[in-house]
Amino acid sequence: MKQLKIKCWIEEDGEKFYGPGPHELLKQIQKEGSLSKAAEQMQMSYKKAWAIVQRLNQLSKEALVILKKGGQHGGGAEVSLYALEIMKEYDELQLKIQQLIEQEEKLLKVLK
Amino acid sequence: MKQLKIKCWIEEDGEKFYGPGPHELLKQIQKEGSLSKAAEQMQMSYKKAWAIVQRLNQLSKEALVILKKGGQHGGGAEVSLYALEIMKEYDELQLKIQQLIEQEEKLLKVLK
DNA sequence: AAGCGTTATGTATTTGTAAACATATCGGTA
DNA sequence: TACCGATATGTTTACAAATACATAACGCTT
């Protein structure tokens, strides 16, 4: 199956900041309420997921993920209201991109 | 500097076929008339460049790069007329994408 | 036939990334 | 205070991808 794909992301000084990976991770955190479970869902090591969250929080104006350790259930993770706004913006941009590439099928003719 | 980036590429069964890398390689081949020189320009190993050309030629309906070995100047490489068409299509798509993301600056506000 | 510059191709080495493993830390509950 | 489940973090291991190196093949020119 041949297809035209597009992805978009935000960069800060050439370093990737927010893209498909972090976006999906935030969605999983929102769903699971736990960073380790979110990582597991994405078949990603906890360490990598944790590093992504650190970068997201450090580079954005407000924290995107609130991490809590200890307590009744050992701790947990949740996305901030600010993160929800960004996720919405990103979803909307992706929709626009999707609409753009659906009109663009000429390039696919190159393949057998 | 913070910026929103988008890239697009063609996939065949999940395997990347034509994207920014191959596109730039074709441009360099057109300019240099040599695969080794094109690879050198891109600071890419000859072997990798050669592999990209193989995949491009094998998966497309017509050859995109014509390779010649031996002869007066030892051989050379040139892009086919068919390749020129594809390069033009790709450039036009990239232009459309560029126009799309220029209207979309809200997401960048997330960064410090 | 010898030389040249390029393509063609195999092997070895390096590099960078991701995962795996091992612990430490925290703060509720019982 | 002992336990639990999650976050926090360092070290080691495994794997994949890119590069580096070496050499063959080719065909035109002289």
Coordinates of C-alpha atoms (C1' of nucleotides) in Angstrom, one line a residue:
Chain A
M1 CA 0.0 0.0 0.0
K2 CA 1.4 3.4 -1.0
Q3 CA 0.6 6.6 0.8
L4 CA 1.6 10.1 1.3
K5 CA 2.6 11.0 4.8
I6 CA 3.1 14.3 6.6
K7 CA 4.2 15.0 10.1
C8 CA 4.7 18.2 11.9
W9 CA 6.5 19.2 15.1
I10 CA 7.8 22.2 17.0
E11 CA 11.5 22.7 17.3
E12 CA 13.5 24.9 19.7
D13 CA 17.0 25.7 18.3
G14 CA 16.9 22.6 16.1
E15 CA 15.9 20.3 18.9
K16 CA 12.6 18.5 18.7
F17 CA 10.1 19.7 21.3
Y18 CA 6.6 18.6 20.5
G19 CA 5.6 16.1 17.8
P20 CA 3.7 12.9 17.3
G21 CA 5.5 11.0 20.0
P22 CA 5.0 13.5 22.8
H23 CA 1.4 14.1 21.6
E24 CA 0.6 10.5 21.9
L25 CA 2.3 10.2 25.2
L26 CA 0.2 13.0 26.7
K27 CA -2.9 11.3 25.5
Q28 CA -1.9 8.1 27.2
I29 CA -1.0 9.9 30.4
Q30 CA -4.4 11.5 30.3
K31 CA -6.0 8.1 29.8
E32 CA -3.9 6.1 32.3
G33 CA -3.1 8.6 35.0
S34 CA 0.3 7.1 35.2
L35 CA 3.6 7.7 33.4
S36 CA 4.8 4.2 33.7
K37 CA 1.5 2.8 32.4
A38 CA 1.5 5.3 29.6
A39 CA 5.0 4.3 28.5
E40 CA 3.9 0.6 28.7
Q41 CA 1.0 1.3 26.4
M42 CA 3.3 2.9 23.9
Q43 CA 5.8 0.1 24.3
M44 CA 8.3 2.7 25.3
S45 CA 10.8 2.5 28.2
Y46 CA 9.8 4.4 31.3
K47 CA 13.1 6.2 31.1
K48 CA 12.4 7.6 27.7
A49 CA 8.9 8.7 28.6
W50 CA 10.2 10.4 31.7
A51 CA 12.8 12.2 29.7
I52 CA 10.2 13.4 27.2
V53 CA 8.1 14.8 30.1
Q54 CA 11.1 16.5 31.6
R55 CA 11.8 18.3 28.3
L56 CA 8.2 19.2 27.8
N57 CA 8.0 20.8 31.2
Q58 CA 11.3 22.6 31.1
L59 CA 10.8 24.2 27.7
S60 CA 7.2 25.2 27.9
K61 CA 5.9 28.2 29.7
E62 CA 3.8 26.2 32.1
A63 CA 4.2 22.5 33.1
L64 CA 2.4 20.2 30.7
V65 CA 2.5 17.1 33.0
I66 CA 2.2 17.1 36.8
L67 CA 4.0 14.2 38.3
K68 CA 3.4 13.0 41.9
K69 CA 5.3 10.4 43.8
G70 CA 4.4 8.6 46.9
G71 CA 1.0 8.7 48.5
Q72 CA -2.0 6.4 48.4
H73 CA -1.4 4.8 45.0
G74 CA 2.3 5.3 44.9
G75 CA 2.0 8.5 42.9
G76 CA 0.8 9.3 39.4
A77 CA 0.8 11.6 36.4
E78 CA -1.7 13.9 34.9
V79 CA -1.7 16.5 32.1
S80 CA -2.3 20.1 32.9
L81 CA -5.1 22.3 31.6
Y82 CA -2.4 24.1 29.6
A83 CA -1.4 20.8 28.0
L84 CA -5.0 20.2 27.0
E85 CA -5.0 23.4 25.0
I86 CA -1.9 22.5 23.2
M87 CA -3.1 19.0 22.4
K88 CA -6.2 20.6 20.9
E89 CA -4.2 23.0 18.8
Y90 CA -2.1 20.1 17.5
D91 CA -5.0 18.0 16.7
E92 CA -6.6 20.8 14.7
L93 CA -3.3 21.4 12.8
Q94 CA -3.1 17.7 11.9
L95 CA -6.6 17.8 10.6
K96 CA -5.8 20.7 8.3
I97 CA -2.7 18.8 7.1
Q98 CA -4.7 15.7 6.5
Q99 CA -7.2 17.7 4.3
L100 CA -4.3 19.1 2.3
I101 CA -2.7 15.8 1.5
E102 CA -5.9 14.2 0.5
Q103 CA -6.1 16.6 -2.4
E104 CA -2.5 15.7 -3.4
E105 CA -2.4 12.3 -4.9
K106 CA -0.4 13.0 -8.1
L107 CA 2.9 12.2 -6.4
L108 CA 1.7 8.7 -5.6
K109 CA 1.5 7.8 -9.3
V110 CA 5.3 7.5 -9.3
L111 CA 5.1 4.1 -7.6
K112 CA 4.5 0.9 -9.3
Chain B
M1 CA 14.8 30.1 17.7
K2 CA 11.5 28.3 17.8
Q3 CA 9.7 27.1 14.7
L4 CA 7.0 24.8 13.4
K5 CA 8.3 22.2 11.0
I6 CA 6.6 19.9 8.6
K7 CA 7.9 17.3 6.3
C8 CA 6.2 15.0 3.9
W9 CA 7.3 11.8 2.2
I10 CA 5.9 8.8 0.2
E11 CA 5.8 5.4 1.8
E12 CA 5.4 2.0 0.2
D13 CA 4.1 -0.5 2.7
G14 CA 5.5 1.4 5.6
E15 CA 8.9 1.8 4.1
K16 CA 10.1 5.3 3.2
F17 CA 10.4 5.9 -0.5
Y18 CA 10.7 9.6 -1.4
G19 CA 11.3 12.3 1.1
P20 CA 13.5 15.3 1.9
G21 CA 16.7 13.1 1.7
P22 CA 16.2 11.5 -1.7
H23 CA 14.8 14.8 -3.0
E24 CA 18.0 16.7 -2.1
L25 CA 20.1 13.9 -3.4
L26 CA 18.4 14.1 -6.8
K27 CA 19.0 17.8 -6.9
Q28 CA 22.7 17.3 -6.1
I29 CA 23.0 14.6 -8.8
Q30 CA 21.4 17.0 -11.3
K31 CA 23.9 19.6 -10.3
E32 CA 27.1 17.5 -10.1
G33 CA 26.5 14.8 -12.7
S34 CA 28.0 12.3 -10.4
L35 CA 26.7 10.1 -7.6
S36 CA 29.9 10.2 -5.6
K37 CA 30.1 14.0 -5.8
A38 CA 26.5 14.3 -4.9
A39 CA 27.0 12.2 -1.8
E40 CA 30.1 14.2 -0.9
Q41 CA 28.1 17.4 -1.1
M42 CA 25.5 16.1 1.3
Q43 CA 28.2 14.7 3.6
M44 CA 26.7 11.3 3.0
S45 CA 28.6 8.1 2.4
Y46 CA 28.6 6.9 -1.2
K47 CA 27.2 3.6 -0.2
K48 CA 24.1 5.2 1.4
A49 CA 23.5 7.4 -1.6
W50 CA 23.9 4.4 -3.9
A51 CA 21.4 2.4 -1.8
I52 CA 18.9 5.3 -2.0
V53 CA 19.2 5.4 -5.8
Q54 CA 18.7 1.7 -6.0
R55 CA 15.5 1.9 -4.0
L56 CA 14.2 4.8 -6.0
N57 CA 14.8 3.1 -9.3
Q58 CA 13.4 -0.3 -8.2
L59 CA 10.2 1.1 -6.7
S60 CA 9.3 3.7 -9.3
K61 CA 7.6 2.9 -12.6
E62 CA 10.6 4.4 -14.5
A63 CA 14.2 4.9 -13.5
L64 CA 14.8 8.2 -11.7
V65 CA 18.6 8.1 -11.9
I66 CA 20.6 6.8 -14.8
L67 CA 24.0 5.5 -13.7
K68 CA 26.9 4.9 -16.2
K69 CA 30.2 3.4 -15.3
G70 CA 33.4 3.5 -17.3
G71 CA 34.0 5.7 -20.3
Q72 CA 35.7 8.9 -20.9
H73 CA 35.2 10.4 -17.5
G74 CA 34.9 7.2 -15.6
G75 CA 31.1 7.2 -15.6
G76 CA 28.5 9.4 -14.1
A77 CA 24.9 9.9 -12.9
E78 CA 22.0 11.9 -14.2
V79 CA 18.4 12.3 -13.3
S80 CA 15.7 11.2 -15.8
L81 CA 13.1 13.4 -17.3
Y82 CA 10.6 11.4 -15.2
A83 CA 12.5 12.3 -12.0
L84 CA 12.4 16.0 -13.0
E85 CA 8.6 15.8 -13.0
I86 CA 8.5 14.2 -9.6
M87 CA 10.9 16.7 -8.2
K88 CA 8.7 19.5 -9.4
E89 CA 5.6 17.9 -7.9
Y90 CA 7.4 17.6 -4.6
D91 CA 8.5 21.2 -4.6
E92 CA 5.0 22.4 -5.3
L93 CA 3.6 20.3 -2.4
Q94 CA 6.3 21.7 -0.1
L95 CA 5.3 25.2 -1.0
K96 CA 1.6 24.5 -0.2
I97 CA 2.7 23.1 3.2
Q98 CA 4.8 26.1 3.8
Q99 CA 1.9 28.4 3.2
L100 CA -0.2 26.3 5.6
I101 CA 2.1 26.5 8.5
E102 CA 2.8 30.2 8.1
Q103 CA -0.8 30.7 9.1
E104 CA -0.4 28.5 12.1
E105 CA 1.7 30.2 14.8
K106 CA -0.5 29.7 17.8
L107 CA 1.3 26.5 18.7
L108 CA 4.6 28.2 19.0
K109 CA 3.3 30.3 21.9
V110 CA 3.7 27.3 24.1
L111 CA 7.5 27.8 24.2
K112 CA 9.3 30.1 26.5
Chain C
dA1 C1' 47.9 -2.3 -23.0
dA2 C1' 48.0 1.1 -19.4
dG3 C1' 45.7 4.8 -17.0
dC4 C1' 41.8 7.3 -15.3
dG5 C1' 37.6 8.3 -12.6
dT6 C1' 33.4 6.6 -11.6
dT7 C1' 30.2 3.0 -10.3
dA8 C1' 29.6 -1.5 -7.6
dT9 C1' 30.0 -4.3 -3.5
dG10 C1' 31.7 -6.8 0.5
dT11 C1' 33.6 -6.5 5.2
dA12 C1' 35.0 -4.3 9.4
dT13 C1' 34.6 -0.6 12.6
dT14 C1' 32.4 3.0 14.9
dT15 C1' 28.7 5.5 16.7
dG16 C1' 24.5 6.5 18.7
dT17 C1' 20.2 5.1 20.4
dA18 C1' 17.2 2.3 22.9
dA19 C1' 16.3 -1.1 26.1
dA20 C1' 17.4 -3.7 30.3
dC21 C1' 18.7 -3.9 34.9
dA22 C1' 19.3 -2.2 39.4
dT23 C1' 18.2 0.9 43.2
dA24 C1' 16.8 4.9 45.5
dT25 C1' 13.0 7.9 46.8
dC26 C1' 8.6 9.5 48.2
dG27 C1' 4.2 9.7 50.9
dG28 C1' 0.2 7.7 51.8
dT29 C1' -2.2 3.3 54.4
dA30 C1' -2.7 -0.3 57.7
Chain D
dT1 C1' 7.0 1.2 61.3
dA2 C1' 6.5 -1.8 57.6
dC3 C1' 4.5 -2.1 53.0
dC4 C1' 3.0 -0.6 48.5
dG5 C1' 3.1 1.3 43.9
dA6 C1' 4.6 4.9 41.5
dT7 C1' 8.3 8.3 40.2
dA8 C1' 13.6 9.2 39.9
dT9 C1' 18.1 8.1 38.2
dG10 C1' 22.5 5.8 37.3
dT11 C1' 24.9 1.9 35.0
dT12 C1' 25.2 -1.6 31.8
dT13 C1' 24.0 -4.2 27.8
dA14 C1' 22.2 -4.9 23.1
dC15 C1' 21.1 -3.6 18.7
dA16 C1' 20.9 -0.9 14.6
dA17 C1' 22.5 2.3 11.5
dA18 C1' 26.0 4.9 9.5
dT19 C1' 30.6 5.2 8.3
dA20 C1' 35.2 3.8 7.0
dC21 C1' 38.0 0.8 4.4
dA22 C1' 39.2 -2.1 0.7
dT23 C1' 38.8 -3.8 -3.8
dA24 C1' 36.6 -5.1 -8.1
dA25 C1' 34.4 -3.8 -12.5
dC26 C1' 33.7 -0.9 -16.3
dG27 C1' 34.7 1.6 -20.7
dC28 C1' 36.8 5.3 -23.0
dT29 C1' 41.3 7.7 -24.2
dT30 C1' 46.0 7.7 -25.4

